[in-house]
Structure formats: C-alpha cells, structure tokens
mmCIF file with all atom_site columns, C-alpha atoms and ligand atoms in Angstrom:
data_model
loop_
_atom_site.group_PDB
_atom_site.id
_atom_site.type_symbol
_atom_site.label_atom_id
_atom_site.label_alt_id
_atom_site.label_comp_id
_atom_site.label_asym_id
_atom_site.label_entity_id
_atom_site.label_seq_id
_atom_site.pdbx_PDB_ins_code
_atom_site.Cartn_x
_atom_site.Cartn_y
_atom_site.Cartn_z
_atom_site.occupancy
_atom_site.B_iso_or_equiv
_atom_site.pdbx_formal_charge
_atom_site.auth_seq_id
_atom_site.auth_comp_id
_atom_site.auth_asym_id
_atom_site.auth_atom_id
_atom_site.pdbx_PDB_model_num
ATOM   1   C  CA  . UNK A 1 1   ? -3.624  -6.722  30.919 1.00 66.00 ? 5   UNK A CA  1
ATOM   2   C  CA  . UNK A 1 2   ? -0.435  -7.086  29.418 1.00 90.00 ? 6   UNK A CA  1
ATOM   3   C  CA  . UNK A 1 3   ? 0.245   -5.934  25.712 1.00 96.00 ? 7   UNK A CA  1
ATOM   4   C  CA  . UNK A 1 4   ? 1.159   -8.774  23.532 1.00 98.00 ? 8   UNK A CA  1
ATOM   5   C  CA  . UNK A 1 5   ? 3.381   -9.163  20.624 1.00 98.00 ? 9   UNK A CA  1
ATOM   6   C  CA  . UNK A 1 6   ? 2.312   -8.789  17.293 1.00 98.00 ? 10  UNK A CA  1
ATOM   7   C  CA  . UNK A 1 7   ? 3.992   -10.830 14.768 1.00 98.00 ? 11  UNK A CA  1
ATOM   8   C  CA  . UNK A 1 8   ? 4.521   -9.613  11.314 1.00 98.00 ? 12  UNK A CA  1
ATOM   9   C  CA  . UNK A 1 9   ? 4.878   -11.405 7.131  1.00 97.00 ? 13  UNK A CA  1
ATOM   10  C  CA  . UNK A 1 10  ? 6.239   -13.876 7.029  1.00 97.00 ? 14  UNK A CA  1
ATOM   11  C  CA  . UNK A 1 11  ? 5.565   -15.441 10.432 1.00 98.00 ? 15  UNK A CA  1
ATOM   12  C  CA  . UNK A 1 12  ? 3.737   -18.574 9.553  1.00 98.00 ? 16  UNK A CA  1
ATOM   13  C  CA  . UNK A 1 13  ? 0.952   -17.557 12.254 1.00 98.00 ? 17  UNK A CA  1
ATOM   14  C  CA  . UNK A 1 14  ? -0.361  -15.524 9.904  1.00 98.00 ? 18  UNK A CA  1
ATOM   15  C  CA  . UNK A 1 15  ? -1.384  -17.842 7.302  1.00 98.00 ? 19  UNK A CA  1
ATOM   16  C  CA  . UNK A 1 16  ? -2.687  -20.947 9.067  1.00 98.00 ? 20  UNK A CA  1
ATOM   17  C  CA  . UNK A 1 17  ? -6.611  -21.509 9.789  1.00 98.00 ? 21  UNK A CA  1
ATOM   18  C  CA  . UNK A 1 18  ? -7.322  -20.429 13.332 1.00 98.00 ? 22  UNK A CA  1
ATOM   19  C  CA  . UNK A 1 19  ? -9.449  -22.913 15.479 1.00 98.00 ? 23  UNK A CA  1
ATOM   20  C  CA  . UNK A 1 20  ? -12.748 -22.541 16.108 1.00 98.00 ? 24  UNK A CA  1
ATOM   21  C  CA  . UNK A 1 21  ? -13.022 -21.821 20.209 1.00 98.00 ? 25  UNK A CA  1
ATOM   22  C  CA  . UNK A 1 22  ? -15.209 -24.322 22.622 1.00 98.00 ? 26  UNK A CA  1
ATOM   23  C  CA  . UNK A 1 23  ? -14.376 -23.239 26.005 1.00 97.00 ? 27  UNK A CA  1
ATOM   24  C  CA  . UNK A 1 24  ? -15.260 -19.727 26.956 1.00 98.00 ? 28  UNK A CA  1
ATOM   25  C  CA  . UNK A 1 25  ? -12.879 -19.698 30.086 1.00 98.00 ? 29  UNK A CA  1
ATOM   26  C  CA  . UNK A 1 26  ? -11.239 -17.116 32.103 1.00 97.00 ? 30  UNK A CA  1
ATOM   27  C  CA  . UNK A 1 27  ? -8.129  -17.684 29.893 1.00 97.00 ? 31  UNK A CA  1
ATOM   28  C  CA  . UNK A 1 28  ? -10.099 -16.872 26.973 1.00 98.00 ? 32  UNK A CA  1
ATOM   29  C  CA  . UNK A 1 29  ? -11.585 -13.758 28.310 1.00 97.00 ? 33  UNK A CA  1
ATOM   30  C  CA  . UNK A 1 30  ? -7.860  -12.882 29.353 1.00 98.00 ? 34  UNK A CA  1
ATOM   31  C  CA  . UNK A 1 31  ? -6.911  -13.415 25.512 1.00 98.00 ? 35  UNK A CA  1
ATOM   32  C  CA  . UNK A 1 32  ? -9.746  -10.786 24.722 1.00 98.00 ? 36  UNK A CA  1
ATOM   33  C  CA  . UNK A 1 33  ? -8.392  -7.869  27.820 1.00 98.00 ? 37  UNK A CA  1
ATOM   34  C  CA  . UNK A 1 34  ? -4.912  -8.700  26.458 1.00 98.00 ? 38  UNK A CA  1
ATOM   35  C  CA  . UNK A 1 35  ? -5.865  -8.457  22.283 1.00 98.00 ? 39  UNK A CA  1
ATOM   36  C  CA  . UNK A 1 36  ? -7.997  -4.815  23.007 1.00 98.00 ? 40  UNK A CA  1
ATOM   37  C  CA  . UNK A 1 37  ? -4.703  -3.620  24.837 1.00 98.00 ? 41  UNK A CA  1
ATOM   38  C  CA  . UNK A 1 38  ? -2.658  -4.964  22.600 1.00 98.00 ? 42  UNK A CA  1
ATOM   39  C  CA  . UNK A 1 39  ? -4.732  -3.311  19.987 1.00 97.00 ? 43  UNK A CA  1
ATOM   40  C  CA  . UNK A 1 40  ? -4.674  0.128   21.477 1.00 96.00 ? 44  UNK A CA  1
ATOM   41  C  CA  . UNK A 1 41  ? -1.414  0.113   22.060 1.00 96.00 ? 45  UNK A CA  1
ATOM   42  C  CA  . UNK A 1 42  ? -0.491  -0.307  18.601 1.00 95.00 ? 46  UNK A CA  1
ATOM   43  C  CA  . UNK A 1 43  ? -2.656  2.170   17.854 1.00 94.00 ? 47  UNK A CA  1
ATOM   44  C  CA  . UNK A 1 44  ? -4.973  0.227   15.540 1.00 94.00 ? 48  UNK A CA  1
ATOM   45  C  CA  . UNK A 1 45  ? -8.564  -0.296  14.717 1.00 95.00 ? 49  UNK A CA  1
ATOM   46  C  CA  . UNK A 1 46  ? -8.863  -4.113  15.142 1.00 97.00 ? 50  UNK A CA  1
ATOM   47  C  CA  . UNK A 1 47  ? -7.097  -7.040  15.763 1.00 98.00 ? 51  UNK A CA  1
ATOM   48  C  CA  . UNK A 1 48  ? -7.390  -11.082 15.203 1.00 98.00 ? 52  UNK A CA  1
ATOM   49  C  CA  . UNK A 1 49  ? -5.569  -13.383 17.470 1.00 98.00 ? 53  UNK A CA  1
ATOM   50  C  CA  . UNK A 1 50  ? -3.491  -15.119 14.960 1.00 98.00 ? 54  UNK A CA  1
ATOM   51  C  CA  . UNK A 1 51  ? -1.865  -11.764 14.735 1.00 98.00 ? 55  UNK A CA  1
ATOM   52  C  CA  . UNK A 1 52  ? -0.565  -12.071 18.284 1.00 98.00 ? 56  UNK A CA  1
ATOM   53  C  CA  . UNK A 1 53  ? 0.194   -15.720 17.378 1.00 98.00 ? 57  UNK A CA  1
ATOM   54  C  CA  . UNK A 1 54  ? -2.791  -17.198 19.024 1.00 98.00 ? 58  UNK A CA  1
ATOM   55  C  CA  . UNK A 1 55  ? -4.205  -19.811 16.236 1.00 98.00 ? 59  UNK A CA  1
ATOM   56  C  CA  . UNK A 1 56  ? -7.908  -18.989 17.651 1.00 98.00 ? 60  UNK A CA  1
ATOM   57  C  CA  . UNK A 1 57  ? -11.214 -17.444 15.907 1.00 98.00 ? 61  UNK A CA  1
ATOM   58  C  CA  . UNK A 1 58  ? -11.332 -14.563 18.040 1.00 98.00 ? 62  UNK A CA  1
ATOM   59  C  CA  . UNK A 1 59  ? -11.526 -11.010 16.960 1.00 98.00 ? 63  UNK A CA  1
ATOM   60  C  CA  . UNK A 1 60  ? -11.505 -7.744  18.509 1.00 98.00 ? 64  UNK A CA  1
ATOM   61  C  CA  . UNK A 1 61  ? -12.459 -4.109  16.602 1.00 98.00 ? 65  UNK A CA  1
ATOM   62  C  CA  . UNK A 1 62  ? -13.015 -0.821  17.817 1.00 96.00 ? 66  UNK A CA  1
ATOM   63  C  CA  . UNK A 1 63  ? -14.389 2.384   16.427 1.00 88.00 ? 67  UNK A CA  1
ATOM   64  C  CA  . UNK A 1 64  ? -15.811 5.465   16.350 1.00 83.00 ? 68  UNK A CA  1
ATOM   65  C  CA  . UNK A 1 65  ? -16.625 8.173   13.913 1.00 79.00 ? 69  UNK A CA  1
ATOM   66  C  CA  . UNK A 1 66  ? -17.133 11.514  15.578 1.00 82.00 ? 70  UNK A CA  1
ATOM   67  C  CA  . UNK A 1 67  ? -17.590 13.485  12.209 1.00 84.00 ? 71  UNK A CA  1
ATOM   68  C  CA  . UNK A 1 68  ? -19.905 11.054  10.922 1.00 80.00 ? 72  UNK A CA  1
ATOM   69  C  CA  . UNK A 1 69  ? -21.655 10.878  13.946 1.00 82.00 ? 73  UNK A CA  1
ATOM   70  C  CA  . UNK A 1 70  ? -20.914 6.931   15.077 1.00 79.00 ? 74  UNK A CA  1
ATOM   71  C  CA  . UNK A 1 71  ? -20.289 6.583   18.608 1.00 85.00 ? 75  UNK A CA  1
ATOM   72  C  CA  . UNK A 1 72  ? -17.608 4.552   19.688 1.00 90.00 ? 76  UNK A CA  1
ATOM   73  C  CA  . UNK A 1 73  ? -18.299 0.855   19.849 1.00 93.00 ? 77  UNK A CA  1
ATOM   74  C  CA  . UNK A 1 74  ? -15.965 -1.933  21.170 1.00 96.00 ? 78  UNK A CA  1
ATOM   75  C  CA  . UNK A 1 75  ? -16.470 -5.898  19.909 1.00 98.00 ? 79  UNK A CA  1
ATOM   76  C  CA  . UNK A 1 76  ? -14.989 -8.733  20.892 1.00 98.00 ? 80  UNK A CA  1
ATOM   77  C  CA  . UNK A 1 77  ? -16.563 -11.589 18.765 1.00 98.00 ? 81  UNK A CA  1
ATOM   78  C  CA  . UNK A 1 78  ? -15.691 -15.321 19.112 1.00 98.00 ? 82  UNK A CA  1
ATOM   79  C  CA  . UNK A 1 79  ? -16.042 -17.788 16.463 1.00 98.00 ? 83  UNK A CA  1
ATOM   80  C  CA  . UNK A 1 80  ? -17.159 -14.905 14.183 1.00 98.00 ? 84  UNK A CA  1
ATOM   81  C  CA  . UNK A 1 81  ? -18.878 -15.702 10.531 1.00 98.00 ? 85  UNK A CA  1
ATOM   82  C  CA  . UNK A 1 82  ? -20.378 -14.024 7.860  1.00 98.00 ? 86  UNK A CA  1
ATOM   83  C  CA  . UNK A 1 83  ? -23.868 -15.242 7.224  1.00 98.00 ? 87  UNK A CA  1
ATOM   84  C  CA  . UNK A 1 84  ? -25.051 -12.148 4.691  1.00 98.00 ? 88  UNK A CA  1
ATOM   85  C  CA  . UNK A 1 85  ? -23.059 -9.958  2.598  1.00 98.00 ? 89  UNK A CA  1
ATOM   86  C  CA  . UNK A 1 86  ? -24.271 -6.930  0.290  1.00 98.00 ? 90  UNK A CA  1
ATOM   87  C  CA  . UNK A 1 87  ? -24.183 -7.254  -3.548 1.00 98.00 ? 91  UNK A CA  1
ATOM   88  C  CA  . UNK A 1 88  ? -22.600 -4.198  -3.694 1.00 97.00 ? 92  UNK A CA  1
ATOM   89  C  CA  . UNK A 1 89  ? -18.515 -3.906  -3.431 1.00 97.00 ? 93  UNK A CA  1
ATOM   90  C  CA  . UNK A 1 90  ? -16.568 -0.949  -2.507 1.00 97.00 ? 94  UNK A CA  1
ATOM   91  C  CA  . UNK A 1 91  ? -13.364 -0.656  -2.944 1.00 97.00 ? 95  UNK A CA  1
ATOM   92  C  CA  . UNK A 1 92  ? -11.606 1.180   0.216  1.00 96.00 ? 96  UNK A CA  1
ATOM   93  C  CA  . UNK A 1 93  ? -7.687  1.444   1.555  1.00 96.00 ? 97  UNK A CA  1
ATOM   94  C  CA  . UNK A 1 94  ? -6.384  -0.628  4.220  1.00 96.00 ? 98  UNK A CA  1
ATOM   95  C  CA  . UNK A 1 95  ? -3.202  -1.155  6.027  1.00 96.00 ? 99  UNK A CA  1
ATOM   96  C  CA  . UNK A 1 96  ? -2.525  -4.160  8.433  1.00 97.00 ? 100 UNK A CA  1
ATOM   97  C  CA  . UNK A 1 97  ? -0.495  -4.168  11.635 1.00 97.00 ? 101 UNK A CA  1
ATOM   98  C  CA  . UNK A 1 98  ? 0.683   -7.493  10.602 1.00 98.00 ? 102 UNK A CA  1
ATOM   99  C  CA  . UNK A 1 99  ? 2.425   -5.674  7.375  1.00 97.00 ? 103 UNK A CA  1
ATOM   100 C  CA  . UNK A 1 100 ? 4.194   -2.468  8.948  1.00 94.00 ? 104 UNK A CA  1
ATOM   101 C  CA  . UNK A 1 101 ? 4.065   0.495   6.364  1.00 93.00 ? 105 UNK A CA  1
ATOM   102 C  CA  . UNK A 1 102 ? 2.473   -0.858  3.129  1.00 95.00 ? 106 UNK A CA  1
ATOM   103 C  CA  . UNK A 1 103 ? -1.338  0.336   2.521  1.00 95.00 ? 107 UNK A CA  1
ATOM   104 C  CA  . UNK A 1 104 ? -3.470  -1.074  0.009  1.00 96.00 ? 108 UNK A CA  1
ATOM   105 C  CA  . UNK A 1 105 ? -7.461  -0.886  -1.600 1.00 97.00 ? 109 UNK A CA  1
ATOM   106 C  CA  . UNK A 1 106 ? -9.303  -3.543  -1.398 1.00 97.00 ? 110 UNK A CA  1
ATOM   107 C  CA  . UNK A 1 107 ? -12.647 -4.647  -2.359 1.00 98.00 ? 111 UNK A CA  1
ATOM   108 C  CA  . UNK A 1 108 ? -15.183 -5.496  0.195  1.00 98.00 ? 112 UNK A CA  1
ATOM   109 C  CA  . UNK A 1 109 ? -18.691 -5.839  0.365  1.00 98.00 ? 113 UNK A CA  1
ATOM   110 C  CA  . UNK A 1 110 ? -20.583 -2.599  1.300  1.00 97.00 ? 114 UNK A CA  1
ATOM   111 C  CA  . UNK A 1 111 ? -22.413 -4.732  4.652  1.00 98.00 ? 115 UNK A CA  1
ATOM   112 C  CA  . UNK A 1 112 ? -22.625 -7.884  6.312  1.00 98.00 ? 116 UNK A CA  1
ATOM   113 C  CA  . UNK A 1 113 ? -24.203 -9.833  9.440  1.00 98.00 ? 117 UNK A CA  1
ATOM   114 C  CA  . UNK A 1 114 ? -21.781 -11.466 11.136 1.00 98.00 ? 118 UNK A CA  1
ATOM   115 C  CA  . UNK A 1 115 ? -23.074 -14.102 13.864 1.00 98.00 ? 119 UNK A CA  1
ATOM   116 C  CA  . UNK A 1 116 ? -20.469 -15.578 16.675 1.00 98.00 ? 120 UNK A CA  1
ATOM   117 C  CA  . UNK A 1 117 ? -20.212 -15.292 20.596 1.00 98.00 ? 121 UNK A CA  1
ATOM   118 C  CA  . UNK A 1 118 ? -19.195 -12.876 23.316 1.00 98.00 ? 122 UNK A CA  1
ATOM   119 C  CA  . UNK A 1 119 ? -16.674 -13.916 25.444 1.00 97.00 ? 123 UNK A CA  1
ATOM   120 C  CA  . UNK A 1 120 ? -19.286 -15.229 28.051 1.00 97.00 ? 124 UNK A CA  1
ATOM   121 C  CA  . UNK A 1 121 ? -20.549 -17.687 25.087 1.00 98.00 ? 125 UNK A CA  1
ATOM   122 C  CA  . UNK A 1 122 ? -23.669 -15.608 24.318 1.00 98.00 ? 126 UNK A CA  1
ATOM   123 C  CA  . UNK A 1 123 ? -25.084 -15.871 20.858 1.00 98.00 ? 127 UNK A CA  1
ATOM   124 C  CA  . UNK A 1 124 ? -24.407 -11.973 19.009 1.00 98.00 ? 128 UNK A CA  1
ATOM   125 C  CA  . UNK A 1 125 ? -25.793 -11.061 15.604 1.00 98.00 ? 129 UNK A CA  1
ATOM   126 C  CA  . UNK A 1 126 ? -24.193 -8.138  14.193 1.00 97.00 ? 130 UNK A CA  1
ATOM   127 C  CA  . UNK A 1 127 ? -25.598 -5.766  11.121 1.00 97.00 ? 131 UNK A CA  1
ATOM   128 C  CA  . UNK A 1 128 ? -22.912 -3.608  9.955  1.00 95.00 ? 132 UNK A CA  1
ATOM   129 C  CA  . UNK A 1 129 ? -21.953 -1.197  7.042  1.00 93.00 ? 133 UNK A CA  1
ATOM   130 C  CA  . UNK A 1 130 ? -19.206 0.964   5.941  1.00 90.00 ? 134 UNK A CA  1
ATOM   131 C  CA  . UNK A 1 131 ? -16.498 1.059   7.478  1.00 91.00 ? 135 UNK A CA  1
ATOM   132 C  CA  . UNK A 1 132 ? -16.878 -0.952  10.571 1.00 94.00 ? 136 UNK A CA  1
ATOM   133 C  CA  . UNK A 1 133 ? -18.149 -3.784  8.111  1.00 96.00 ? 137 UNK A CA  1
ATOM   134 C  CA  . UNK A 1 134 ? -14.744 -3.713  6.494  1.00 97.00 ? 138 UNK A CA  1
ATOM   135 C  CA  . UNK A 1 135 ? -12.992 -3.800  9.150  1.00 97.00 ? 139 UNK A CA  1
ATOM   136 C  CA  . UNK A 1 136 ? -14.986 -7.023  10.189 1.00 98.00 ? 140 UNK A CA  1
ATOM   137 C  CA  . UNK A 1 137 ? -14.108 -8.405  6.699  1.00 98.00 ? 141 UNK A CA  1
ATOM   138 C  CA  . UNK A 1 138 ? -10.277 -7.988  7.152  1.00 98.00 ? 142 UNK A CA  1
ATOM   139 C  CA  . UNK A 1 139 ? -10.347 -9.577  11.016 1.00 98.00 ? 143 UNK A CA  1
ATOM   140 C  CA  . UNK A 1 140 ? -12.041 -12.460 9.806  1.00 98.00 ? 144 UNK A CA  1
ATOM   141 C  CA  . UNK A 1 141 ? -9.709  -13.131 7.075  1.00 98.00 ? 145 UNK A CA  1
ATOM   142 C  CA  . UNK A 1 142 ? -7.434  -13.168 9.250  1.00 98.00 ? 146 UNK A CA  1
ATOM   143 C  CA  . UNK A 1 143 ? -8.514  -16.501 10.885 1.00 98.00 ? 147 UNK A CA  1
ATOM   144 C  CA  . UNK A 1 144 ? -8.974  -17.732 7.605  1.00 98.00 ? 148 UNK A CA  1
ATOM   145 C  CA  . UNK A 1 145 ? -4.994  -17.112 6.660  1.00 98.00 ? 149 UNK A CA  1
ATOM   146 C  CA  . UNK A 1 146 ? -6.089  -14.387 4.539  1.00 98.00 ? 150 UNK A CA  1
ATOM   147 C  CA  . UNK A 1 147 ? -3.904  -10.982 4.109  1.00 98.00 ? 151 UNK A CA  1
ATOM   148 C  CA  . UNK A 1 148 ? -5.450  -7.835  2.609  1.00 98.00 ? 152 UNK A CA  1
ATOM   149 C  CA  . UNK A 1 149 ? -2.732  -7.687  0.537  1.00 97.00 ? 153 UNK A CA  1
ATOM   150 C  CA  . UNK A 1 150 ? -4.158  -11.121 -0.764 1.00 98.00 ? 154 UNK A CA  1
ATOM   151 C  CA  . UNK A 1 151 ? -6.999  -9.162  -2.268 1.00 97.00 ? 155 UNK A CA  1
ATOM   152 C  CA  . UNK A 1 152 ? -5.543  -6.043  -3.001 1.00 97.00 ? 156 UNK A CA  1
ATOM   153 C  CA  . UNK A 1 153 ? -5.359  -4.455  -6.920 1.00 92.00 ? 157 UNK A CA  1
ATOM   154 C  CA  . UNK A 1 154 ? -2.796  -2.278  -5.850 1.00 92.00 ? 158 UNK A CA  1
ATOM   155 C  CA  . UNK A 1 155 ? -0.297  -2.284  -2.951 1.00 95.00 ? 159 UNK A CA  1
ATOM   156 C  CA  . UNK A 1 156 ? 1.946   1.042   -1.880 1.00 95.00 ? 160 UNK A CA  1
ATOM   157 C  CA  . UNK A 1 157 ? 4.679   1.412   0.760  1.00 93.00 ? 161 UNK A CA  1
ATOM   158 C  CA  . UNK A 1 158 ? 3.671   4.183   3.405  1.00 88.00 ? 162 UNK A CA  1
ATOM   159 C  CA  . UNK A 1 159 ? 6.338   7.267   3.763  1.00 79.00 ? 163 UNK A CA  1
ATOM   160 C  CA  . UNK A 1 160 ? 5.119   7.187   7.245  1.00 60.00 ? 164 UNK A CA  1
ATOM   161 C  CA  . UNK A 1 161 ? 3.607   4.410   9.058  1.00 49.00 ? 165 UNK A CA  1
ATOM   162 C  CA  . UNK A 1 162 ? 2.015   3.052   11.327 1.00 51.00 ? 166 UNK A CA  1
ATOM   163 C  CA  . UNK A 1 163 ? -1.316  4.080   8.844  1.00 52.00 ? 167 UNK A CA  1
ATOM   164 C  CA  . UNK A 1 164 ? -3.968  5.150   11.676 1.00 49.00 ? 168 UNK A CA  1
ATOM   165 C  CA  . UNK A 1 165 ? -6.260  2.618   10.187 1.00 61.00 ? 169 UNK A CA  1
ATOM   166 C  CA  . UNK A 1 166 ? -3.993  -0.282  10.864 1.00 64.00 ? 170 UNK A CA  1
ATOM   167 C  CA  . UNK A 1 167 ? -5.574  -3.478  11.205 1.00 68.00 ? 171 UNK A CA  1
HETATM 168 NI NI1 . NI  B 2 .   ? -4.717  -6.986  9.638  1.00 82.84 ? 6   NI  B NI1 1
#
C-alpha cells in the first residue's frame, strides 16, 4: 500500500468538484488501502481523495479518544452526504494537510448523519457528534472544493506544524 502524495494550495485539485464513484472495483478499494496509509503517514486524522489528487467522492477518517473514552474507529465512506445536521454550531480549530502550518476555527454543526457506501458498495448510515462529526464535515468539503479556511473567522500560522489534528 504505497503512500501517496498529498498536494497542497494552490494545486487546482483542491478546488474542483470530485465525481461521484459508480464502480466499486479493486482499483477503488486500492485508492482506499493507499488514502488510510497515506493518511497515517502524514500523521493526520482524515483524508479526501482530491487531496491526493484523485477528483473522486471518497473519504477516509480515523479516530479515537482514549481520555474521553471513544474507541478507535476507522471509515472509509464512498459517495458520502449529509442528510441531517444539528441546529446547533460549534465553533472548533482545525488545520488541513492540504495547508501545511496554518490552523484555523471554524463553525460546524454539533452532529450529522452522513449516508454513502463502503468500499464493497454497501449502503452505511452514520450518526456522529463532536469531534468525529467535524471531521466528517471538513472531508466532505473537500469533494465539494471547499477549504476550512473557506469558512474560517480567523486563520493563524502554526510555530510548529504539522498540527496533530491535520486534516
Ligand atoms: Ni483538509
């Protein structure tokens, strides 16, 4: 599973509209291996596949939360879509693999479903809060073009990077 490059602002892979996937193939499922690799290898928290320049709707996260008790947990969603998202907005710091030592709070909303497919092509329904649901929020932007410093009210450059919570 080889790690993949990740391409950085301004590369225009970034900002086009990634393409919604029909054939759940053994390249596809090689995309996934490579993207949680590639993802670890960073180190980072989740990944979308424009961000290793592959203009597809896949996404990959992966956390865990040993003070707060979540175990770790490993997705790989295709085609991935909000269908419900909480009133209620929290406002949280991010940083982006994609934009190499700036951090930056952003508003999401506190929860969401998100509905897509497993790399086999099986239907998944996800309920998530907190912080896993953020990270969701910013991976799916990402298909969409979207930058967390897109949505940001305030932006600041990291003294030391990468931020552990690089997405
Ligand atoms: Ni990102």
């Amino acid at each position: 599973m080889p790690v993949r490059e990740i391409v950085t602002v301004p590369h225009p892979a970034l900002r086009r509209k990634a393409q919604r996937v029909t054939t759940f193939d053994a390249a596809l499922r090689r995309l996934v291996d490579d993207m949680i690799e590639t993802m670890r290898a960073a180190p980072g928290v989740g990944l979308a596949a424009p961000q290793v320049n592959v203009s597809q709707r896949v996404i990959v996260v992966e956390y865990e939360d040993e003070e707060a008790g979540v175990p770790h947990q490993l997705y790989a969603v295709v085609n991935p879509r909000v269908v419900w998202a909480a009133p209620e907005i929290e406002w949280g710091v991010e940083g982006c693999l994609s934009i190499p030592g700036l951090a930056g709070e952003v508003p999401r909303a506190r929860a969401v479903t998100v509905v897509g497919q497993d790399p086999h092509g099986q239907p998944l329904r996800l309920n998530l809060d907190g912080w896993v649901a953020r990270i969701f929020q910013h991976e799916i932007d990402h298909l969409n073009g979207v930058l967390f410093t897109d949505r940001a009210r305030r932006v600041w450059r990291l003294e030391e990077s990468p931020s552990a919570a690089a997405v």
